[in-house]
Coordinates of C-alpha atoms in Angstrom, one line a residue:
M1 CA 59.1 90.2 112.5
S2 CA 59.5 86.9 112.0
V3 CA 62.9 84.8 110.4
L4 CA 62.4 81.9 107.8
K5 CA 65.7 80.6 106.5
P6 CA 64.6 78.0 104.3
I7 CA 67.5 75.6 103.1
V8 CA 68.8 75.6 99.8
R9 CA 71.3 73.6 97.6
L10 CA 71.9 73.5 93.9
N11 CA 72.4 70.0 93.6
H12 CA 69.2 68.9 95.3
F13 CA 66.1 69.9 93.4
L14 CA 63.7 68.0 95.2
Y15 CA 64.5 68.6 98.9
Q16 CA 64.7 72.5 97.7
E17 CA 61.4 72.6 96.9
L18 CA 59.8 70.7 99.4
C19 CA 61.5 73.6 101.9
I20 CA 59.8 76.3 99.4
K21 CA 57.0 74.7 99.8
F22 CA 57.2 74.4 103.6
A23 CA 58.2 77.8 103.4
M24 CA 55.6 79.0 101.4
E25 CA 53.0 77.2 103.6
I26 CA 54.1 78.7 106.5
I27 CA 53.9 82.2 105.4
N28 CA 50.5 81.9 104.0
K29 CA 49.1 80.9 107.0
F30 CA 50.9 84.1 108.9
L31 CA 49.5 86.8 106.1
N32 CA 45.7 85.1 106.4
L33 CA 46.4 85.5 110.5
K34 CA 47.9 89.0 109.6
K35 CA 44.9 90.5 108.0
M36 CA 42.5 88.6 109.6
K37 CA 44.0 91.7 112.3
N38 CA 44.2 94.0 109.2
F39 CA 47.6 94.3 109.4
K40 CA 49.4 95.6 105.8
L41 CA 52.9 93.7 105.4
L42 CA 55.5 93.0 102.7
V43 CA 57.2 89.7 102.8
I44 CA 60.7 89.5 101.6
V45 CA 62.0 85.5 102.1
I46 CA 66.2 85.5 100.9
M47 CA 67.1 81.8 99.7
F48 CA 70.7 81.0 98.8
A49 CA 72.8 79.7 95.9
F50 CA 75.9 78.2 96.6
I51 CA 78.2 80.5 93.6
G52 CA 81.8 80.5 94.9
S53 CA 81.9 81.0 98.1
S54 CA 83.6 77.9 99.5
I55 CA 87.5 78.5 100.3
K56 CA 89.4 77.1 97.5
A57 CA 93.0 74.9 98.0
Q58 CA 94.6 75.5 94.8
I59 CA 98.0 78.0 95.7
P60 CA 96.8 81.5 94.8
Q61 CA 98.1 83.7 92.9
L62 CA 99.0 87.4 93.8
W63 CA 100.2 90.4 92.1
G64 CA 101.1 94.0 93.5
F65 CA 103.1 97.3 92.6
T66 CA 106.4 98.0 93.8
S67 CA 107.2 101.7 93.7
T68 CA 110.5 101.8 92.0
G69 CA 112.0 97.9 89.7
W70 CA 114.4 96.9 87.4
L71 CA 113.7 95.8 84.1
N72 CA 116.7 94.3 81.3
G73 CA 119.2 95.5 83.9
A74 CA 118.0 99.5 84.0
E75 CA 116.3 100.9 87.0
N76 CA 113.0 102.3 86.0
N77 CA 109.9 103.5 88.4
G78 CA 107.0 101.4 89.5
A79 CA 106.7 97.8 89.0
C80 CA 104.0 95.2 88.2
F81 CA 104.8 91.9 89.9
K82 CA 103.0 88.6 90.3
I83 CA 104.0 85.5 92.5
N84 CA 102.3 82.2 94.1
G85 CA 101.1 81.7 97.7
D86 CA 104.0 79.2 98.4
G87 CA 107.2 81.5 97.6
S88 CA 106.9 80.1 93.7
G89 CA 106.7 81.6 90.5
F90 CA 108.3 85.3 91.2
Q91 CA 108.5 87.4 88.1
Q92 CA 108.1 91.1 87.1
V93 CA 105.7 91.2 84.7
D94 CA 106.8 94.9 83.0
S95 CA 108.3 98.2 84.8
S96 CA 104.9 100.5 84.6
C97 CA 107.1 103.5 83.9
V98 CA 109.7 102.7 81.4
D99 CA 109.6 106.9 79.8
R100 CA 108.6 107.7 83.0
P101 CA 111.2 108.2 85.1
C102 CA 110.3 110.4 87.8
A103 CA 107.5 108.0 88.9
L104 CA 106.4 106.1 91.6
I105 CA 103.4 103.6 92.4
Y106 CA 103.1 104.1 95.6
S107 CA 98.6 103.0 95.6
T108 CA 97.1 99.3 95.6
P109 CA 96.4 97.5 93.0
L110 CA 92.6 97.4 92.4
L111 CA 90.9 94.6 90.9
A112 CA 88.3 95.4 88.4
N113 CA 84.9 93.7 87.2
D114 CA 86.6 93.9 83.4
G115 CA 89.2 91.6 84.8
K116 CA 92.1 94.5 84.8
I117 CA 94.4 95.8 87.3
Y118 CA 94.2 99.5 88.3
G119 CA 96.8 101.5 89.5
I120 CA 97.7 105.3 90.1
I121 CA 101.4 106.4 89.5
E122 CA 102.6 109.3 91.3
D123 CA 105.1 111.2 89.5
H124 CA 107.3 113.2 90.8
C125 CA 108.7 115.1 87.6
G126 CA 104.7 116.0 86.6
I127 CA 101.4 115.1 86.8
G128 CA 100.6 111.0 87.5
Y129 CA 98.8 108.7 85.2
L130 CA 95.8 105.9 86.0
F131 CA 96.6 103.2 84.4
S132 CA 96.0 99.4 83.6
V133 CA 97.3 96.3 83.3
D134 CA 96.0 92.8 81.7
P135 CA 96.5 90.0 84.4
S136 CA 96.6 88.4 81.1
N137 CA 99.3 89.3 78.8
G138 CA 101.3 91.7 81.1
T139 CA 100.0 95.2 78.9
I140 CA 100.1 98.4 80.3
N141 CA 97.5 101.0 79.1
Y142 CA 97.7 105.0 80.3
L143 CA 94.3 105.9 80.3
Y144 CA 94.2 109.0 82.4
H145 CA 97.2 111.8 82.8
G146 CA 95.9 114.3 85.3
I147 CA 96.1 112.3 88.8
D148 CA 99.2 111.7 91.4
Q149 CA 98.7 109.2 94.5
F150 CA 99.9 108.7 98.0
A151 CA 101.4 106.0 100.1
G152 CA 98.6 104.2 101.6
S153 CA 95.9 105.0 99.7
Y154 CA 93.0 102.7 98.0
N155 CA 91.0 102.8 95.6
I156 CA 87.3 101.1 95.0
Q157 CA 85.2 99.6 92.2
G158 CA 81.7 100.8 93.5
S159 CA 78.0 99.1 92.9
N160 CA 77.0 101.2 89.8
G161 CA 81.1 100.0 88.4
L162 CA 82.4 103.2 88.1
L163 CA 85.9 103.5 89.9
Y164 CA 85.9 105.5 92.8
L165 CA 89.8 107.7 93.2
N166 CA 91.3 109.3 96.0
G167 CA 94.5 111.0 94.9
Y168 CA 96.2 114.7 94.1
S169 CA 95.3 116.7 91.4
D170 CA 98.6 119.1 90.0
S171 CA 95.9 121.0 88.5
A172 CA 94.0 122.0 90.9
Y173 CA 97.5 122.4 93.8
S174 CA 94.4 119.7 95.7
C175 CA 93.7 116.5 96.8
I176 CA 90.1 115.5 94.7
L177 CA 87.7 112.3 95.2
S178 CA 87.1 111.8 91.7
S179 CA 85.6 108.5 89.5
Y180 CA 86.7 107.6 86.1
D181 CA 84.2 104.8 84.4
I182 CA 86.4 102.2 82.7
N183 CA 83.5 101.8 79.8
A184 CA 83.6 105.3 78.5
H185 CA 87.0 106.1 79.2
L186 CA 85.8 108.8 81.1
F187 CA 87.1 111.0 83.9
T188 CA 85.0 113.0 86.7
T189 CA 86.5 114.9 89.4
L190 CA 84.1 114.7 92.4
H191 CA 85.0 116.7 95.0
Y192 CA 88.0 119.1 96.2
F193 CA 89.7 118.9 99.5
N194 CA 90.9 122.5 99.7
S195 CA 88.6 123.9 102.2
F196 CA 89.3 123.7 106.1
A197 CA 85.3 123.5 106.6
T198 CA 84.7 120.7 104.3
G199 CA 88.1 118.8 104.7
K200 CA 92.2 119.1 103.7
G201 CA 94.4 116.8 102.9
N202 CA 92.4 113.2 101.8
G203 CA 94.0 109.8 102.0
G204 CA 93.9 106.2 102.8
A205 CA 91.4 104.1 101.8
I206 CA 87.5 104.9 100.5
I207 CA 84.6 102.2 101.1
E208 CA 81.4 102.3 99.7
A209 CA 79.0 101.4 102.4
N210 CA 75.2 99.3 103.1
N211 CA 73.4 102.9 101.7
G212 CA 74.4 103.8 99.1
K213 CA 77.4 106.4 100.2
I214 CA 81.5 106.5 99.9
Y215 CA 83.1 106.7 102.9
G216 CA 86.8 108.4 103.8
A217 CA 88.4 110.3 105.5
T218 CA 91.2 113.4 105.5
G219 CA 94.1 114.5 107.2
Q220 CA 93.4 118.0 108.2
G221 CA 90.8 120.3 108.5
G222 CA 87.6 120.5 110.8
D223 CA 88.3 121.8 114.1
I224 CA 90.7 123.7 113.8
T225 CA 90.1 125.3 117.8
Y226 CA 93.5 123.8 118.7
D227 CA 95.3 123.1 116.0
T228 CA 95.1 125.2 112.8
L229 CA 95.6 122.6 110.1
G230 CA 92.7 120.5 111.7
Y231 CA 92.5 117.2 112.7
G232 CA 90.4 115.8 109.9
L233 CA 87.4 114.2 109.3
I234 CA 85.2 111.6 107.9
Y235 CA 83.1 112.7 104.9
S236 CA 80.4 110.6 103.0
Y237 CA 80.2 110.7 99.0
D238 CA 76.4 109.5 97.8
I239 CA 77.0 108.5 94.2
N240 CA 72.8 108.4 93.5
T241 CA 72.9 112.2 94.0
N242 CA 76.5 113.4 94.1
T243 CA 76.3 115.2 97.3
Y244 CA 79.2 115.4 99.6
N245 CA 78.5 115.9 103.2
V246 CA 80.7 115.9 106.3
E247 CA 79.6 113.4 108.9
Y248 CA 82.1 113.7 111.7
I249 CA 84.7 115.5 113.0
F250 CA 87.9 114.5 114.6
D251 CA 89.5 115.8 117.6
S252 CA 93.0 115.9 119.2
L253 CA 92.6 112.5 121.1
S254 CA 92.2 110.4 117.3
S255 CA 92.5 110.8 114.1
G256 CA 93.1 108.5 111.5
G257 CA 92.0 106.5 108.1
L258 CA 89.0 104.1 107.4
S259 CA 89.2 100.7 106.8
L260 CA 85.9 98.4 105.8
M261 CA 82.1 97.8 107.2
A262 CA 82.4 94.9 109.0
N263 CA 79.6 92.0 108.8
N264 CA 78.0 94.2 112.1
G265 CA 77.0 97.2 110.1
L266 CA 79.9 99.3 111.7
I267 CA 82.5 101.0 109.7
Y268 CA 86.3 100.6 111.3
G269 CA 89.0 102.5 110.9
N270 CA 92.7 103.7 112.3
G271 CA 95.2 105.6 113.4
N272 CA 96.7 105.8 116.4
T273 CA 93.4 104.4 117.8
I274 CA 91.0 101.4 116.4
F275 CA 87.4 103.2 116.2
S276 CA 84.4 101.9 114.8
F277 CA 81.6 104.6 113.4
D278 CA 78.3 104.1 112.5
V279 CA 76.9 105.4 109.6
N280 CA 73.0 105.3 111.2
T281 CA 73.7 107.8 113.9
N282 CA 77.3 109.1 113.1
T283 CA 78.6 108.0 116.1
K284 CA 82.5 107.2 116.3
T285 CA 84.0 105.2 119.5
D286 CA 87.9 104.2 120.2
L287 CA 88.1 101.0 120.4
Y288 CA 92.1 100.2 121.2
T289 CA 95.3 102.8 121.6
F290 CA 98.5 101.5 119.7
D291 CA 101.5 101.9 121.9
S292 CA 105.1 101.0 121.0
L293 CA 105.4 97.8 122.7
T294 CA 102.1 96.0 120.7
G295 CA 102.8 97.9 117.5
W296 CA 101.7 101.4 116.3
G297 CA 102.6 103.9 113.3
F298 CA 99.4 101.9 111.3
S299 CA 99.9 103.1 108.0
G300 CA 97.7 100.3 106.1
R301 CA 94.0 99.1 105.8
L302 CA 92.1 96.5 108.5
I303 CA 90.2 93.3 106.7
Q304 CA 88.0 91.7 108.6
A305 CA 88.9 87.5 108.0
N306 CA 86.6 84.2 107.5
N307 CA 87.1 83.8 111.3
G308 CA 85.6 87.4 112.1
L309 CA 88.0 89.2 113.4
L310 CA 90.1 91.8 112.2
Y311 CA 93.7 91.4 110.9
G312 CA 96.2 94.5 110.5
A313 CA 99.9 95.3 110.3
T314 CA 101.8 98.4 112.1
S315 CA 104.7 99.7 111.2
R316 CA 106.5 100.3 113.8
G317 CA 106.7 99.1 117.6
G318 CA 106.3 95.7 118.6
A319 CA 109.5 93.7 120.4
N320 CA 111.7 95.5 117.3
N321 CA 110.0 98.8 116.8
V322 CA 109.8 97.9 113.5
G323 CA 106.3 97.2 112.9
V324 CA 104.0 94.2 114.2
I325 CA 100.8 92.0 112.7
F326 CA 98.1 91.9 115.1
S327 CA 94.2 90.8 115.2
F328 CA 91.0 92.3 117.0
D329 CA 88.3 90.7 118.2
I330 CA 85.1 93.2 117.8
S331 CA 82.8 91.1 119.8
T332 CA 85.5 91.7 122.7
N333 CA 87.7 94.6 121.6
T334 CA 90.6 92.4 122.8
Y335 CA 94.1 93.1 120.5
T336 CA 96.5 90.9 120.0
D337 CA 100.0 90.8 119.1
L338 CA 100.7 87.9 116.9
Y339 CA 104.3 88.9 115.3
D340 CA 107.2 91.0 116.0
F341 CA 109.0 91.9 112.2
T342 CA 112.3 91.5 112.2
S343 CA 115.0 93.1 109.8
L344 CA 115.4 89.3 108.3
S345 CA 112.1 88.9 107.9
G346 CA 111.0 92.5 106.6
T347 CA 110.4 95.7 108.2
T348 CA 107.2 98.9 107.7
P349 CA 105.0 97.2 106.6
L350 CA 103.4 100.4 104.4
G351 CA 100.1 98.2 102.6
G352 CA 97.5 96.5 104.6
L353 CA 96.7 92.3 104.6
I354 CA 94.7 90.3 102.5
Q355 CA 93.5 87.0 102.8
A356 CA 93.7 84.8 100.0
S357 CA 91.7 81.8 99.3
D358 CA 93.7 79.2 100.8
G359 CA 92.8 80.9 104.4
N360 CA 96.5 82.6 104.7
L361 CA 96.9 86.6 104.7
Y362 CA 99.8 87.8 102.9
G363 CA 101.5 91.1 102.5
T364 CA 104.8 93.2 101.4
T365 CA 106.9 95.0 103.6
N366 CA 108.4 98.4 102.7
E367 CA 112.0 97.6 104.0
G368 CA 113.8 94.5 105.1
G369 CA 114.6 91.5 104.3
D370 CA 117.4 88.4 104.6
T371 CA 120.6 90.1 103.6
T372 CA 122.5 86.4 104.8
I373 CA 121.4 85.1 101.5
N374 CA 122.1 88.8 98.8
A375 CA 123.2 92.2 100.6
L376 CA 120.7 93.6 98.4
N377 CA 118.0 91.9 100.0
Y378 CA 116.5 95.0 102.7
V379 CA 114.3 96.6 100.4
G380 CA 111.0 94.8 101.5
V381 CA 109.2 91.1 101.4
V382 CA 106.7 89.4 100.4
F383 CA 105.9 87.2 103.3
R384 CA 102.7 84.8 104.7
Y385 CA 100.8 84.9 107.9
D386 CA 99.1 81.3 108.7
I387 CA 96.6 81.9 111.1
L388 CA 95.6 78.5 112.6
S389 CA 99.4 77.6 113.3
N390 CA 100.2 81.2 113.7
T391 CA 103.5 80.9 111.7
Y392 CA 104.9 83.5 109.8
A393 CA 106.8 82.9 106.3
D394 CA 108.9 84.3 104.5
L395 CA 107.9 84.4 100.6
H396 CA 110.2 86.9 98.1
N397 CA 112.7 89.1 99.4
F398 CA 113.3 92.1 96.7
N399 CA 116.7 93.6 96.1
D400 CA 118.1 96.5 94.4
L401 CA 118.5 95.0 91.3
I402 CA 116.2 92.1 90.3
G403 CA 112.1 92.3 90.5
G404 CA 111.4 96.2 91.9
Q405 CA 111.8 97.5 95.5
F406 CA 110.3 99.0 98.4
P407 CA 106.1 97.9 97.7
S408 CA 104.1 100.2 100.2
G409 CA 100.5 98.8 98.9
S410 CA 98.8 95.8 99.7
L411 CA 98.1 92.5 97.6
I412 CA 95.5 91.2 95.7
E413 CA 95.0 88.1 94.5
I414 CA 94.4 86.3 90.9
G415 CA 94.0 83.4 89.2
T416 CA 92.3 81.3 91.3
S417 CA 89.4 84.0 92.8
S418 CA 87.5 86.5 91.1
S419 CA 87.1 89.9 92.8
C420 CA 83.5 89.8 94.6
N421 CA 80.1 90.6 93.5
A422 CA 77.0 91.3 95.7
N423 CA 73.9 90.3 94.2
F424 CA 70.4 89.0 94.1
T425 CA 66.9 88.8 92.5
L426 CA 63.8 90.1 93.3
T427 CA 60.4 88.5 91.8
P428 CA 56.8 89.1 93.2
D429 CA 54.9 86.0 94.3
T430 CA 51.9 84.9 93.2
I431 CA 51.0 85.9 97.1
P432 CA 50.0 89.6 97.3
N433 CA 52.9 92.1 98.6
H434 CA 55.0 88.7 98.4
Y435 CA 58.6 89.1 96.9
I436 CA 61.2 86.1 96.3
A437 CA 64.9 87.1 96.2
V438 CA 67.7 84.5 95.7
N439 CA 71.5 86.0 97.0
T440 CA 73.7 85.1 94.1
S441 CA 76.8 87.0 95.6
S442 CA 80.0 85.8 94.6
G443 CA 83.1 86.1 95.8
S444 CA 86.5 84.2 97.6
G445 CA 84.8 82.8 100.6
P446 CA 83.2 82.6 103.8
L447 CA 81.1 85.9 102.3
H448 CA 80.4 87.9 105.2
Y449 CA 76.8 89.9 104.4
Y450 CA 74.9 92.6 105.6
W451 CA 71.2 93.3 104.6
S452 CA 69.9 96.7 104.7
W453 CA 66.2 96.3 104.4
G454 CA 65.2 100.4 104.0
D455 CA 63.4 100.4 106.8
G456 CA 66.1 101.1 109.2
T457 CA 66.5 97.1 110.1
H458 CA 69.1 94.7 108.9
D459 CA 70.4 91.5 109.2
T460 CA 73.9 89.9 109.0
T461 CA 73.1 86.3 108.0
Q462 CA 73.0 84.5 104.8
T463 CA 69.6 83.6 104.2
P464 CA 67.2 86.2 106.2
S465 CA 63.8 86.9 105.4
H466 CA 61.9 89.6 106.7
I467 CA 58.6 91.3 107.1
Y468 CA 57.7 95.3 106.6
A469 CA 55.1 96.8 109.6
D470 CA 53.7 98.4 106.1
T471 CA 53.0 97.9 102.4
G472 CA 55.5 100.7 100.3
I473 CA 58.6 101.2 97.9
Y474 CA 61.7 99.9 99.9
T475 CA 64.7 100.1 98.4
I476 CA 67.0 97.1 100.0
C477 CA 70.9 96.9 100.2
L478 CA 73.3 94.3 100.3
T479 CA 76.7 94.7 101.2
I480 CA 79.3 91.6 101.3
M481 CA 82.8 91.3 102.0
D482 CA 84.6 87.8 101.0
S483 CA 87.5 86.7 102.9
T484 CA 90.7 88.8 99.7
G485 CA 89.0 92.4 101.6
C486 CA 86.9 92.1 98.7
Q487 CA 83.5 94.3 99.0
S488 CA 80.5 95.1 96.9
T489 CA 77.1 96.5 97.5
Y490 CA 73.7 96.3 95.1
C491 CA 70.7 97.9 95.9
D492 CA 67.1 96.9 94.5
S493 CA 63.5 98.4 94.9
S494 CA 60.8 95.7 95.8

């Protein structure tokens, strides 16, 4: 295999043309040499168009949900709010459940490619709702009646445009994996988690890996040899063949939820440990065990920041036993306790962190707040953490009367960044068995890349090239993750 990295910049057309000509000359010579030796080759050269990949300096606008809220002086349930990254502009956009007095919002908001925010209401008096919020005008629409969702749950939009949801169906009395078509307004139940053999108690994050499959974890099921409920398992769901498979069964030593696929191609998860999972070998490796001194009781998901480190927050442990912010270096398996929460700065973070387009980490706590300002400020905060200066800032204190209370999900960024999108164009060249691909992926950068060539090999650079050992039909997949934690996968066949 030969690696060639032509440098392509859209504002230097002459330089780009020279680079491409130079690259073609090298590849032609290489191909001629190989043909003399009777080798059959297929060559893919990836070039990059710089689209939305630089960190922006604007103040980010953040949106989130609180589990309960207030509107016009009356208590309702499940508020939607927005706030700027400097703490200004806090506003309760609307109460999502004005006419649904038993409803709470535990889910993390999902920004889809239609520009709308999606979430799920858990209704304690009946069956919950999938709803959308238009951030341009605050309009809320109820889309499907029949799904609940628990705290710490995350939904995704797949590479096929469908929303994938993990929740609870009251009608079937079972946890479910489901999809929703935002164009056709069609809700489909894909799998019931109602068997110990195939998993029970679905929750946490679901992610789409670079092989076109969705991965998640259950809290029960699997091995019931030492526990009647089991310790849970890791599953996959192929969105192309609609096939569900059990990939790994947790044991008594380590279980938990999945968080992300990092730029090294491994899935990382967390529970009582931080662990990695290799989708190619179905191998799980425990990397770090949480403890009470440096943080435990992990609830939210991990993210990978633009410096390559993983970041997260625990709901317990640390100096004050109310949680910590930490980093984890996947190259050295080094855990660092960065900040210990206090009762005034916020306690018990249940949602994960995001890295916004300004490079800072943002999150919420479910409880705590500065009661010296207002005695009612003990129902959660919005905070910022600067990973360059290692400084923490309390941006907003929720209280019992204004703007919602008890946030339990992660934030999302809107306005200064858009949802990320993995994409590349693949075009046959004049040279036989030679294709030119241009990487046009977008997101709040820097972006992390994972190329899967369809022959068992992969690359993690922005502009790789690849030579196959033989001609054939190969499916190339590109998975990206941007600095906000947004993840997207795109596949094409050569």
